[in-house]
PDB file of C-alpha atoms in Angstrom:
ATOM      1  CA  UNK A   1       7.750  20.114  34.048  1.00 93.00           C
ATOM      2  CA  UNK A   2       4.757  18.119  35.262  1.00 95.00           C
ATOM      3  CA  UNK A   3       3.466  15.416  32.909  1.00 91.00           C
ATOM      4  CA  UNK A   4      -0.136  15.216  31.779  1.00 89.00           C
ATOM      5  CA  UNK A   5      -0.218  11.891  33.607  1.00 85.00           C
ATOM      6  CA  UNK A   6      -0.244  13.831  36.873  1.00 90.00           C
ATOM      7  CA  UNK A   7      -3.846  14.641  35.952  1.00 91.00           C
ATOM      8  CA  UNK A   8      -3.739  18.368  36.758  1.00 95.00           C
ATOM      9  CA  UNK A   9      -7.311  19.618  36.291  1.00 96.00           C
ATOM     10  CA  UNK A  10      -7.556  22.658  38.588  1.00 97.00           C
ATOM     11  CA  UNK A  11      -5.732  25.756  39.779  1.00 98.00           C
ATOM     12  CA  UNK A  12      -5.133  23.991  43.109  1.00 98.00           C
ATOM     13  CA  UNK A  13      -3.307  21.167  41.328  1.00 97.00           C
ATOM     14  CA  UNK A  14      -1.120  23.631  39.459  1.00 98.00           C
ATOM     15  CA  UNK A  15      -0.346  25.704  42.555  1.00 98.00           C
ATOM     16  CA  UNK A  16       0.631  22.545  44.438  1.00 98.00           C
ATOM     17  CA  UNK A  17       3.093  21.480  41.750  1.00 98.00           C
ATOM     18  CA  UNK A  18       4.543  24.980  41.607  1.00 98.00           C
ATOM     19  CA  UNK A  19       5.138  24.854  45.372  1.00 98.00           C
ATOM     20  CA  UNK A  20       7.323  21.796  44.736  1.00 97.00           C
ATOM     21  CA  UNK A  21       9.416  23.622  42.155  1.00 97.00           C
ATOM     22  CA  UNK A  22       7.553  23.044  38.888  1.00 98.00           C
ATOM     23  CA  UNK A  23       7.774  25.799  36.279  1.00 98.00           C
ATOM     24  CA  UNK A  24       5.359  24.269  33.755  1.00 98.00           C
ATOM     25  CA  UNK A  25       2.333  21.982  34.044  1.00 98.00           C
ATOM     26  CA  UNK A  26       1.059  19.895  31.141  1.00 96.00           C
ATOM     27  CA  UNK A  27      -2.666  19.946  31.838  1.00 97.00           C
ATOM     28  CA  UNK A  28      -4.897  16.899  31.678  1.00 94.00           C
ATOM     29  CA  UNK A  29      -6.507  16.390  28.277  1.00 92.00           C
ATOM     30  CA  UNK A  30      -9.975  16.296  29.803  1.00 93.00           C
ATOM     31  CA  UNK A  31     -10.248  20.098  30.084  1.00 96.00           C
ATOM     32  CA  UNK A  32     -12.283  22.562  28.035  1.00 96.00           C
ATOM     33  CA  UNK A  33     -11.274  26.044  26.908  1.00 97.00           C
ATOM     34  CA  UNK A  34     -13.358  27.426  29.779  1.00 97.00           C
ATOM     35  CA  UNK A  35     -11.516  25.229  32.283  1.00 97.00           C
ATOM     36  CA  UNK A  36      -8.098  26.236  30.938  1.00 98.00           C
ATOM     37  CA  UNK A  37      -8.900  29.951  31.013  1.00 97.00           C
ATOM     38  CA  UNK A  38     -10.187  29.667  34.588  1.00 97.00           C
ATOM     39  CA  UNK A  39      -6.988  27.923  35.698  1.00 98.00           C
ATOM     40  CA  UNK A  40      -4.820  30.531  33.979  1.00 98.00           C
ATOM     41  CA  UNK A  41      -6.617  33.363  35.780  1.00 97.00           C
ATOM     42  CA  UNK A  42      -6.151  31.814  39.230  1.00 97.00           C
ATOM     43  CA  UNK A  43      -2.507  30.717  39.155  1.00 97.00           C
ATOM     44  CA  UNK A  44       0.767  32.587  39.322  1.00 96.00           C
ATOM     45  CA  UNK A  45       1.855  34.316  36.146  1.00 94.00           C
ATOM     46  CA  UNK A  46       5.242  32.624  36.537  1.00 96.00           C
ATOM     47  CA  UNK A  47       3.771  29.137  36.083  1.00 98.00           C
ATOM     48  CA  UNK A  48       3.480  28.053  32.448  1.00 98.00           C
ATOM     49  CA  UNK A  49       0.670  25.901  31.084  1.00 98.00           C
ATOM     50  CA  UNK A  50       1.065  23.384  28.276  1.00 98.00           C
ATOM     51  CA  UNK A  51      -1.745  21.503  26.523  1.00 97.00           C
ATOM     52  CA  UNK A  52      -2.085  18.770  23.925  1.00 96.00           C
ATOM     53  CA  UNK A  53      -3.601  20.105  20.702  1.00 98.00           C
ATOM     54  CA  UNK A  54      -3.055  17.263  18.229  1.00 97.00           C
ATOM     55  CA  UNK A  55      -2.638  13.520  17.915  1.00 93.00           C
ATOM     56  CA  UNK A  56      -3.764  10.230  19.396  1.00 88.00           C
ATOM     57  CA  UNK A  57      -5.923  10.301  22.508  1.00 86.00           C
ATOM     58  CA  UNK A  58      -5.737   7.637  25.204  1.00 83.00           C
ATOM     59  CA  UNK A  59      -8.919   5.920  26.346  1.00 80.00           C
ATOM     60  CA  UNK A  60      -7.699   6.203  29.932  1.00 80.00           C
ATOM     61  CA  UNK A  61      -7.759   9.388  32.022  1.00 79.00           C
ATOM     62  CA  UNK A  62      -4.740  11.522  31.123  1.00 75.00           C
ATOM     63  CA  UNK A  63      -2.953   8.557  29.594  1.00 74.00           C
ATOM     64  CA  UNK A  64      -2.710   6.531  32.787  1.00 77.00           C
ATOM     65  CA  UNK A  65      -3.390   3.196  31.108  1.00 81.00           C
ATOM     66  CA  UNK A  66      -1.998  -0.251  31.955  1.00 83.00           C
ATOM     67  CA  UNK A  67      -3.604  -2.248  29.137  1.00 85.00           C
ATOM     68  CA  UNK A  68      -0.453  -2.441  27.028  1.00 86.00           C
ATOM     69  CA  UNK A  69       1.711  -3.394  30.007  1.00 87.00           C
ATOM     70  CA  UNK A  70      -0.674  -6.120  31.143  1.00 87.00           C
ATOM     71  CA  UNK A  71      -1.548  -7.581  27.744  1.00 87.00           C
ATOM     72  CA  UNK A  72       1.780  -7.550  25.903  1.00 89.00           C
ATOM     73  CA  UNK A  73       4.367  -6.323  28.417  1.00 89.00           C
ATOM     74  CA  UNK A  74       4.969  -2.988  26.684  1.00 88.00           C
ATOM     75  CA  UNK A  75       4.952  -0.066  29.107  1.00 82.00           C
ATOM     76  CA  UNK A  76       3.114   3.018  27.841  1.00 79.00           C
ATOM     77  CA  UNK A  77       5.010   5.246  30.272  1.00 76.00           C
ATOM     78  CA  UNK A  78       8.234   4.266  28.516  1.00 76.00           C
ATOM     79  CA  UNK A  79       6.892   5.197  25.083  1.00 73.00           C
ATOM     80  CA  UNK A  80       6.146   1.614  24.063  1.00 80.00           C
ATOM     81  CA  UNK A  81       2.333   1.494  24.078  1.00 82.00           C
ATOM     82  CA  UNK A  82       0.976  -1.202  21.753  1.00 81.00           C
ATOM     83  CA  UNK A  83      -2.348   0.694  21.622  1.00 82.00           C
ATOM     84  CA  UNK A  84      -4.601  -2.252  22.541  1.00 82.00           C
ATOM     85  CA  UNK A  85      -7.454   0.257  22.804  1.00 81.00           C
ATOM     86  CA  UNK A  86      -7.478   0.171  18.978  1.00 79.00           C
ATOM     87  CA  UNK A  87      -7.896  -3.594  18.773  1.00 80.00           C
ATOM     88  CA  UNK A  88     -11.013  -5.354  17.562  1.00 76.00           C
ATOM     89  CA  UNK A  89     -12.421  -6.998  20.686  1.00 74.00           C
ATOM     90  CA  UNK A  90     -14.838  -9.898  20.946  1.00 72.00           C
ATOM     91  CA  UNK A  91     -17.425  -9.120  23.598  1.00 73.00           C
ATOM     92  CA  UNK A  92     -19.916 -11.706  24.860  1.00 70.00           C
ATOM     93  CA  UNK A  93     -22.943 -11.573  27.104  1.00 68.00           C
ATOM     94  CA  UNK A  94     -24.414 -14.540  28.982  1.00 64.00           C
ATOM     95  CA  UNK A  95     -27.627 -15.393  27.180  1.00 65.00           C
ATOM     96  CA  UNK A  96     -29.335 -17.280  30.016  1.00 66.00           C
ATOM     97  CA  UNK A  97     -28.690 -17.093  33.735  1.00 69.00           C
ATOM     98  CA  UNK A  98     -29.115 -20.856  34.239  1.00 73.00           C
ATOM     99  CA  UNK A  99     -26.943 -21.745  31.257  1.00 71.00           C
ATOM    100  CA  UNK A 100     -23.767 -19.651  31.645  1.00 68.00           C
ATOM    101  CA  UNK A 101     -22.084 -21.597  28.851  1.00 71.00           C
ATOM    102  CA  UNK A 102     -24.547 -20.020  26.419  1.00 71.00           C
ATOM    103  CA  UNK A 103     -22.946 -16.805  25.214  1.00 72.00           C
ATOM    104  CA  UNK A 104     -24.358 -14.097  22.964  1.00 67.00           C
ATOM    105  CA  UNK A 105     -21.860 -12.030  20.933  1.00 69.00           C
ATOM    106  CA  UNK A 106     -22.214  -8.260  21.279  1.00 69.00           C
ATOM    107  CA  UNK A 107     -21.195  -6.449  18.092  1.00 65.00           C
ATOM    108  CA  UNK A 108     -21.011  -2.733  17.330  1.00 63.00           C
ATOM    109  CA  UNK A 109     -20.985  -3.196  13.571  1.00 66.00           C
ATOM    110  CA  UNK A 110     -20.371  -5.975  11.085  1.00 68.00           C
ATOM    111  CA  UNK A 111     -16.731  -4.821  11.065  1.00 67.00           C
ATOM    112  CA  UNK A 112     -16.234  -5.730  14.711  1.00 66.00           C
ATOM    113  CA  UNK A 113     -16.324  -4.221  18.203  1.00 70.00           C
ATOM    114  CA  UNK A 114     -14.045  -1.283  18.947  1.00 71.00           C
ATOM    115  CA  UNK A 115     -15.258  -0.325  22.407  1.00 73.00           C
ATOM    116  CA  UNK A 116     -12.162   1.655  23.438  1.00 78.00           C
ATOM    117  CA  UNK A 117     -11.013   3.387  20.245  1.00 81.00           C
ATOM    118  CA  UNK A 118     -11.034   7.186  20.118  1.00 85.00           C
ATOM    119  CA  UNK A 119     -10.667   9.558  17.211  1.00 89.00           C
ATOM    120  CA  UNK A 120      -7.499  11.672  17.035  1.00 92.00           C
ATOM    121  CA  UNK A 121      -7.354  15.210  18.385  1.00 95.00           C
ATOM    122  CA  UNK A 122      -6.981  18.104  15.924  1.00 97.00           C
ATOM    123  CA  UNK A 123      -7.273  21.783  16.902  1.00 98.00           C
ATOM    124  CA  UNK A 124      -5.852  23.437  13.776  1.00 98.00           C
ATOM    125  CA  UNK A 125      -9.139  25.289  13.188  1.00 98.00           C
ATOM    126  CA  UNK A 126      -9.064  26.846  16.666  1.00 98.00           C
ATOM    127  CA  UNK A 127      -5.695  28.602  16.801  1.00 98.00           C
ATOM    128  CA  UNK A 128      -7.102  31.986  17.988  1.00 97.00           C
ATOM    129  CA  UNK A 129      -8.883  30.399  20.962  1.00 97.00           C
ATOM    130  CA  UNK A 130      -5.763  28.436  21.879  1.00 97.00           C
ATOM    131  CA  UNK A 131      -3.460  31.439  21.697  1.00 96.00           C
ATOM    132  CA  UNK A 132      -5.829  33.627  23.692  1.00 96.00           C
ATOM    133  CA  UNK A 133      -6.297  31.086  26.493  1.00 96.00           C
ATOM    134  CA  UNK A 134      -3.012  31.858  28.229  1.00 95.00           C
ATOM    135  CA  UNK A 135      -1.260  28.681  27.094  1.00 97.00           C
ATOM    136  CA  UNK A 136       2.542  28.858  26.913  1.00 96.00           C
ATOM    137  CA  UNK A 137       3.163  25.738  24.834  1.00 97.00           C
ATOM    138  CA  UNK A 138       1.184  23.574  22.425  1.00 97.00           C
ATOM    139  CA  UNK A 139       1.942  19.861  22.521  1.00 96.00           C
ATOM    140  CA  UNK A 140       1.624  17.352  19.674  1.00 96.00           C
ATOM    141  CA  UNK A 141       1.297  13.678  20.568  1.00 90.00           C
ATOM    142  CA  UNK A 142       4.147  12.170  18.614  1.00 83.00           C
ATOM    143  CA  UNK A 143       4.940   9.021  20.548  1.00 77.00           C
ATOM    144  CA  UNK A 144       5.893   6.177  18.203  1.00 77.00           C
ATOM    145  CA  UNK A 145       5.552   8.564  15.230  1.00 85.00           C
ATOM    146  CA  UNK A 146       8.049   9.249  12.440  1.00 88.00           C
ATOM    147  CA  UNK A 147      10.186  12.319  11.796  1.00 89.00           C
ATOM    148  CA  UNK A 148       7.966  12.944   8.769  1.00 92.00           C
ATOM    149  CA  UNK A 149       4.845  13.019  10.969  1.00 93.00           C
ATOM    150  CA  UNK A 150       6.504  15.448  13.379  1.00 94.00           C
ATOM    151  CA  UNK A 151       7.666  17.686  10.522  1.00 94.00           C
ATOM    152  CA  UNK A 152       4.274  17.915   8.809  1.00 95.00           C
ATOM    153  CA  UNK A 153       2.205  18.486  11.944  1.00 96.00           C
ATOM    154  CA  UNK A 154       4.592  20.985  13.528  1.00 96.00           C
ATOM    155  CA  UNK A 155       4.900  22.858  10.226  1.00 96.00           C
ATOM    156  CA  UNK A 156       1.127  23.160   9.790  1.00 97.00           C
ATOM    157  CA  UNK A 157       0.573  24.508  13.298  1.00 98.00           C
ATOM    158  CA  UNK A 158       3.617  26.771  13.009  1.00 97.00           C
ATOM    159  CA  UNK A 159       2.203  28.387   9.862  1.00 97.00           C
ATOM    160  CA  UNK A 160      -1.192  28.867  11.516  1.00 98.00           C
ATOM    161  CA  UNK A 161       0.340  30.392  14.653  1.00 97.00           C
ATOM    162  CA  UNK A 162       2.603  32.725  12.671  1.00 97.00           C
ATOM    163  CA  UNK A 163      -0.350  33.844  10.572  1.00 97.00           C
ATOM    164  CA  UNK A 164      -2.357  34.696  13.676  1.00 98.00           C
ATOM    165  CA  UNK A 165       0.527  36.525  15.348  1.00 96.00           C
ATOM    166  CA  UNK A 166       1.131  38.591  12.214  1.00 96.00           C
ATOM    167  CA  UNK A 167      -2.442  39.875  12.016  1.00 97.00           C
ATOM    168  CA  UNK A 168      -4.862  38.691  14.743  1.00 96.00           C
ATOM    169  CA  UNK A 169      -7.723  40.849  13.483  1.00 96.00           C
ATOM    170  CA  UNK A 170      -7.366  39.693   9.889  1.00 96.00           C
ATOM    171  CA  UNK A 171      -6.588  36.055  10.653  1.00 97.00           C
ATOM    172  CA  UNK A 172      -8.353  33.485   8.504  1.00 97.00           C
ATOM    173  CA  UNK A 173      -8.066  29.727   8.745  1.00 97.00           C
ATOM    174  CA  UNK A 174      -6.388  28.270   5.653  1.00 97.00           C
ATOM    175  CA  UNK A 175      -7.879  24.882   4.663  1.00 96.00           C
ATOM    176  CA  UNK A 176      -4.451  23.975   3.282  1.00 95.00           C
ATOM    177  CA  UNK A 177      -3.225  23.538   6.869  1.00 97.00           C
ATOM    178  CA  UNK A 178      -5.950  20.992   7.517  1.00 96.00           C
ATOM    179  CA  UNK A 179      -5.139  19.158   4.295  1.00 93.00           C
ATOM    180  CA  UNK A 180      -1.527  18.937   5.419  1.00 94.00           C
ATOM    181  CA  UNK A 181      -2.605  17.243   8.644  1.00 95.00           C
ATOM    182  CA  UNK A 182      -4.712  14.809   6.635  1.00 92.00           C
ATOM    183  CA  UNK A 183      -1.713  13.883   4.482  1.00 90.00           C
ATOM    184  CA  UNK A 184       0.060  12.064   7.333  1.00 91.00           C
ATOM    185  CA  UNK A 185      -0.904   8.898   9.164  1.00 88.00           C
ATOM    186  CA  UNK A 186      -3.956   9.641  11.326  1.00 89.00           C
ATOM    187  CA  UNK A 187      -7.413   8.513  12.337  1.00 87.00           C
ATOM    188  CA  UNK A 188     -10.568  10.566  11.924  1.00 89.00           C
ATOM    189  CA  UNK A 189     -10.234  13.881  13.757  1.00 93.00           C
ATOM    190  CA  UNK A 190     -12.223  15.503  16.563  1.00 93.00           C
ATOM    191  CA  UNK A 191     -11.749  18.401  19.032  1.00 95.00           C
ATOM    192  CA  UNK A 192     -11.535  16.309  22.199  1.00 93.00           C
ATOM    193  CA  UNK A 193     -12.800  18.120  25.313  1.00 94.00           C
ATOM    194  CA  UNK A 194     -11.942  21.652  24.196  1.00 96.00           C
ATOM    195  CA  UNK A 195     -15.404  22.666  22.967  1.00 94.00           C
ATOM    196  CA  UNK A 196     -17.626  20.196  24.821  1.00 90.00           C
ATOM    197  CA  UNK A 197     -17.487  16.792  26.453  1.00 84.00           C
ATOM    198  CA  UNK A 198     -17.078  14.138  23.731  1.00 80.00           C
ATOM    199  CA  UNK A 199     -20.047  11.918  22.956  1.00 77.00           C
ATOM    200  CA  UNK A 200     -20.348   8.745  20.881  1.00 70.00           C
ATOM    201  CA  UNK A 201     -19.284  10.680  17.776  1.00 71.00           C
ATOM    202  CA  UNK A 202     -15.740  10.913  19.172  1.00 67.00           C
ATOM    203  CA  UNK A 203     -15.428   7.125  19.065  1.00 67.00           C
ATOM    204  CA  UNK A 204     -14.297   5.092  16.071  1.00 60.00           C
ATOM    205  CA  UNK A 205     -16.633   2.219  15.277  1.00 55.00           C
ATOM    206  CA  UNK A 206     -16.296   1.547  11.554  1.00 62.00           C
ATOM    207  CA  UNK A 207     -12.510   1.307  11.366  1.00 59.00           C
ATOM    208  CA  UNK A 208      -9.486   1.861  13.572  1.00 55.00           C
ATOM    209  CA  UNK A 209      -6.727   1.735  10.966  1.00 62.00           C
ATOM    210  CA  UNK A 210      -4.673   4.764  10.025  1.00 67.00           C
ATOM    211  CA  UNK A 211      -5.475   7.058   7.113  1.00 72.00           C
ATOM    212  CA  UNK A 212      -2.515   8.223   5.031  1.00 73.00           C
ATOM    213  CA  UNK A 213      -2.805  10.302   1.883  1.00 79.00           C
ATOM    214  CA  UNK A 214       0.839  10.874   0.937  1.00 88.00           C
ATOM    215  CA  UNK A 215       3.970   8.745   1.247  1.00 91.00           C
ATOM    216  CA  UNK A 216       7.264   9.851   2.807  1.00 94.00           C
ATOM    217  CA  UNK A 217       9.793   9.305  -0.002  1.00 96.00           C
ATOM    218  CA  UNK A 218      13.148  10.839   0.937  1.00 97.00           C
ATOM    219  CA  UNK A 219      15.000  13.481   2.937  1.00 97.00           C
ATOM    220  CA  UNK A 220      17.235  16.088   1.291  1.00 98.00           C
ATOM    221  CA  UNK A 221      20.941  16.217   2.171  1.00 98.00           C
ATOM    222  CA  UNK A 222      22.187  18.934  -0.179  1.00 97.00           C
ATOM    223  CA  UNK A 223      21.620  21.073  -3.273  1.00 97.00           C
ATOM    224  CA  UNK A 224      23.846  22.277  -6.126  1.00 97.00           C
ATOM    225  CA  UNK A 225      22.584  25.656  -7.345  1.00 96.00           C
ATOM    226  CA  UNK A 226      24.683  25.506 -10.529  1.00 95.00           C
ATOM    227  CA  UNK A 227      23.251  22.215 -11.754  1.00 96.00           C
ATOM    228  CA  UNK A 228      19.843  22.490 -10.079  1.00 96.00           C
ATOM    229  CA  UNK A 229      20.255  19.021  -8.615  1.00 97.00           C
ATOM    230  CA  UNK A 230      19.358  17.984  -5.086  1.00 98.00           C
ATOM    231  CA  UNK A 231      20.745  15.024  -3.146  1.00 98.00           C
ATOM    232  CA  UNK A 232      18.472  12.746  -1.140  1.00 98.00           C
ATOM    233  CA  UNK A 233      18.437   9.652   1.060  1.00 98.00           C
ATOM    234  CA  UNK A 234      15.571   7.342   0.144  1.00 98.00           C
ATOM    235  CA  UNK A 235      12.791   6.319   2.556  1.00 96.00           C
ATOM    236  CA  UNK A 236      10.325   4.846   0.041  1.00 95.00           C
ATOM    237  CA  UNK A 237      10.614   4.051  -3.654  1.00 96.00           C
ATOM    238  CA  UNK A 238      11.053   7.077  -5.925  1.00 97.00           C
ATOM    239  CA  UNK A 239      10.428   6.604  -9.657  1.00 97.00           C
ATOM    240  CA  UNK A 240      11.283   8.954 -12.516  1.00 96.00           C
ATOM    241  CA  UNK A 241       8.159  10.664 -13.825  1.00 95.00           C
ATOM    242  CA  UNK A 242       6.154  10.370 -10.629  1.00 95.00           C
ATOM    243  CA  UNK A 243       4.497  13.491  -9.152  1.00 96.00           C
ATOM    244  CA  UNK A 244       6.182  14.545  -5.921  1.00 96.00           C
ATOM    245  CA  UNK A 245       6.177  17.431  -3.448  1.00 95.00           C
ATOM    246  CA  UNK A 246       8.902  19.071  -1.387  1.00 96.00           C
ATOM    247  CA  UNK A 247       8.035  20.009   2.181  1.00 94.00           C
ATOM    248  CA  UNK A 248      10.126  22.620   3.977  1.00 94.00           C
ATOM    249  CA  UNK A 249       9.682  24.876   7.039  1.00 93.00           C
ATOM    250  CA  UNK A 250       7.091  27.587   6.556  1.00 91.00           C
ATOM    251  CA  UNK A 251       5.482  26.229   3.423  1.00 88.00           C
ATOM    252  CA  UNK A 252       3.375  23.273   2.397  1.00 87.00           C
ATOM    253  CA  UNK A 253       4.373  20.749  -0.223  1.00 89.00           C
ATOM    254  CA  UNK A 254       5.579  22.366  -3.475  1.00 92.00           C
ATOM    255  CA  UNK A 255       4.693  20.071  -6.404  1.00 93.00           C
ATOM    256  CA  UNK A 256       6.967  19.021  -9.243  1.00 96.00           C
ATOM    257  CA  UNK A 257       7.824  15.870 -11.199  1.00 96.00           C
ATOM    258  CA  UNK A 258      10.752  13.594 -10.338  1.00 97.00           C
ATOM    259  CA  UNK A 259      13.204  13.774 -13.263  1.00 96.00           C
ATOM    260  CA  UNK A 260      16.783  12.866 -14.161  1.00 97.00           C
ATOM    261  CA  UNK A 261      17.427  10.471 -11.296  1.00 98.00           C
ATOM    262  CA  UNK A 262      21.034   9.380 -10.695  1.00 98.00           C
ATOM    263  CA  UNK A 263      22.545   7.025  -8.149  1.00 96.00           C
ATOM    264  CA  UNK A 264      25.412   7.946  -5.824  1.00 95.00           C
ATOM    265  CA  UNK A 265      27.981   7.321  -8.585  1.00 95.00           C
ATOM    266  CA  UNK A 266      26.148   9.610 -11.017  1.00 95.00           C
ATOM    267  CA  UNK A 267      24.699   6.815 -13.138  1.00 97.00           C
ATOM    268  CA  UNK A 268      21.244   7.497 -14.580  1.00 97.00           C
ATOM    269  CA  UNK A 269      18.567   5.283 -13.009  1.00 97.00           C
ATOM    270  CA  UNK A 270      14.828   4.838 -13.503  1.00 97.00           C
ATOM    271  CA  UNK A 271      14.121   4.700  -9.790  1.00 97.00           C
ATOM    272  CA  UNK A 272      15.571   4.690  -6.287  1.00 97.00           C
ATOM    273  CA  UNK A 273      14.174   1.394  -4.958  1.00 96.00           C
ATOM    274  CA  UNK A 274      16.354   0.612  -1.938  1.00 96.00           C
ATOM    275  CA  UNK A 275      15.902   1.911   1.625  1.00 94.00           C
ATOM    276  CA  UNK A 276      18.467   4.603   2.513  1.00 96.00           C
ATOM    277  CA  UNK A 277      19.767   4.641  -1.067  1.00 97.00           C
ATOM    278  CA  UNK A 278      21.577   7.891  -1.893  1.00 98.00           C
ATOM    279  CA  UNK A 279      20.428   9.513  -5.119  1.00 98.00           C
ATOM    280  CA  UNK A 280      20.095  12.884  -6.817  1.00 98.00           C
ATOM    281  CA  UNK A 281      17.636  14.457  -9.222  1.00 98.00           C
ATOM    282  CA  UNK A 282      16.710  17.740 -10.844  1.00 97.00           C
ATOM    283  CA  UNK A 283      14.563  20.077  -8.745  1.00 97.00           C
ATOM    284  CA  UNK A 284      13.195  23.334 -10.246  1.00 95.00           C
ATOM    285  CA  UNK A 285      13.806  25.395  -7.078  1.00 95.00           C
ATOM    286  CA  UNK A 286      16.350  25.568  -4.211  1.00 95.00           C
ATOM    287  CA  UNK A 287      16.381  22.713  -1.702  1.00 97.00           C
ATOM    288  CA  UNK A 288      17.736  22.781   1.846  1.00 96.00           C
ATOM    289  CA  UNK A 289      19.144  19.906   3.934  1.00 97.00           C
ATOM    290  CA  UNK A 290      16.337  18.331   5.925  1.00 95.00           C
ATOM    291  CA  UNK A 291      13.615  19.176   3.407  1.00 96.00           C
ATOM    292  CA  UNK A 292      11.263  16.248   2.879  1.00 96.00           C
ATOM    293  CA  UNK A 293      10.286  14.662  -0.431  1.00 97.00           C
ATOM    294  CA  UNK A 294       6.866  13.044  -0.477  1.00 95.00           C
ATOM    295  CA  UNK A 295       4.396  11.630  -2.953  1.00 92.00           C
ATOM    296  CA  UNK A 296       2.261  14.125  -4.821  1.00 83.00           C
ATOM    297  CA  UNK A 297      -0.695  11.754  -5.015  1.00 66.00           C
ATOM    298  CA  UNK A 298      -2.434   9.614  -2.389  1.00 46.00           C
ATOM    299  CA  UNK A 299      -0.261   6.700  -1.290  1.00 43.00           C
ATOM    300  CA  UNK A 300      -1.453   3.225  -2.165  1.00 42.00           C
TER     301      UNK A 300
END
């Protein structure tokens, strides 16, 4: 497979890589739907195309950025990008030619200067166009992300894709899928280059921090159907009486209230406060290993 960092933007690029033995090309992120469809029509049917449809977008062309490596010694190509493009920079302009020591600060807003920070990509509302463009695989940018992030995003897109495959003519976008994608750590969303070349509205200027609406609380390890109790390993504090949701493949978070918490020895507890603490509690429906427990209200 050819990485997006190869910068494949044309049918000639794809044909070249296929001649060297490639079976799939991850296209550059700087392509529109029209570009992707044109490439698909002019390449061999045996060559698969893959595109990014969700997640962080690099300020550099196709992710070929050396800022992190040069500034803090963390190589982006090894999955260690420190994302310096999100930092608040101080930019100065020489005020007078004859007095170079006189500097004038250039500010975007009173919050600072974020000259390199992009919004995140999100194409959940454009599943039909994606699936009709001849794309073999959809890619989610998950570098440096958690298992919870991967589970929520993949689940939302999986539900949308399955819905379209089941009934293309009757397909309707479900806003619940979009709300799921807003429940995990993200920045403001945009559609990248798919619909049109991004303008200033695709840049973050007011804030560059992550938005997170719901907290990742625990992961399920088992369920006893006779007692209706599920076993979990804690990721964030769980307190009896708090509203929670259970996320599992093929469905969004199912709400209920955390009740009857017990520690690993079966002793009743008010909360599960310690990281990786094993605990159990009553759940009003079946739970499967790997299901995710999360907060039912916005995380503080």
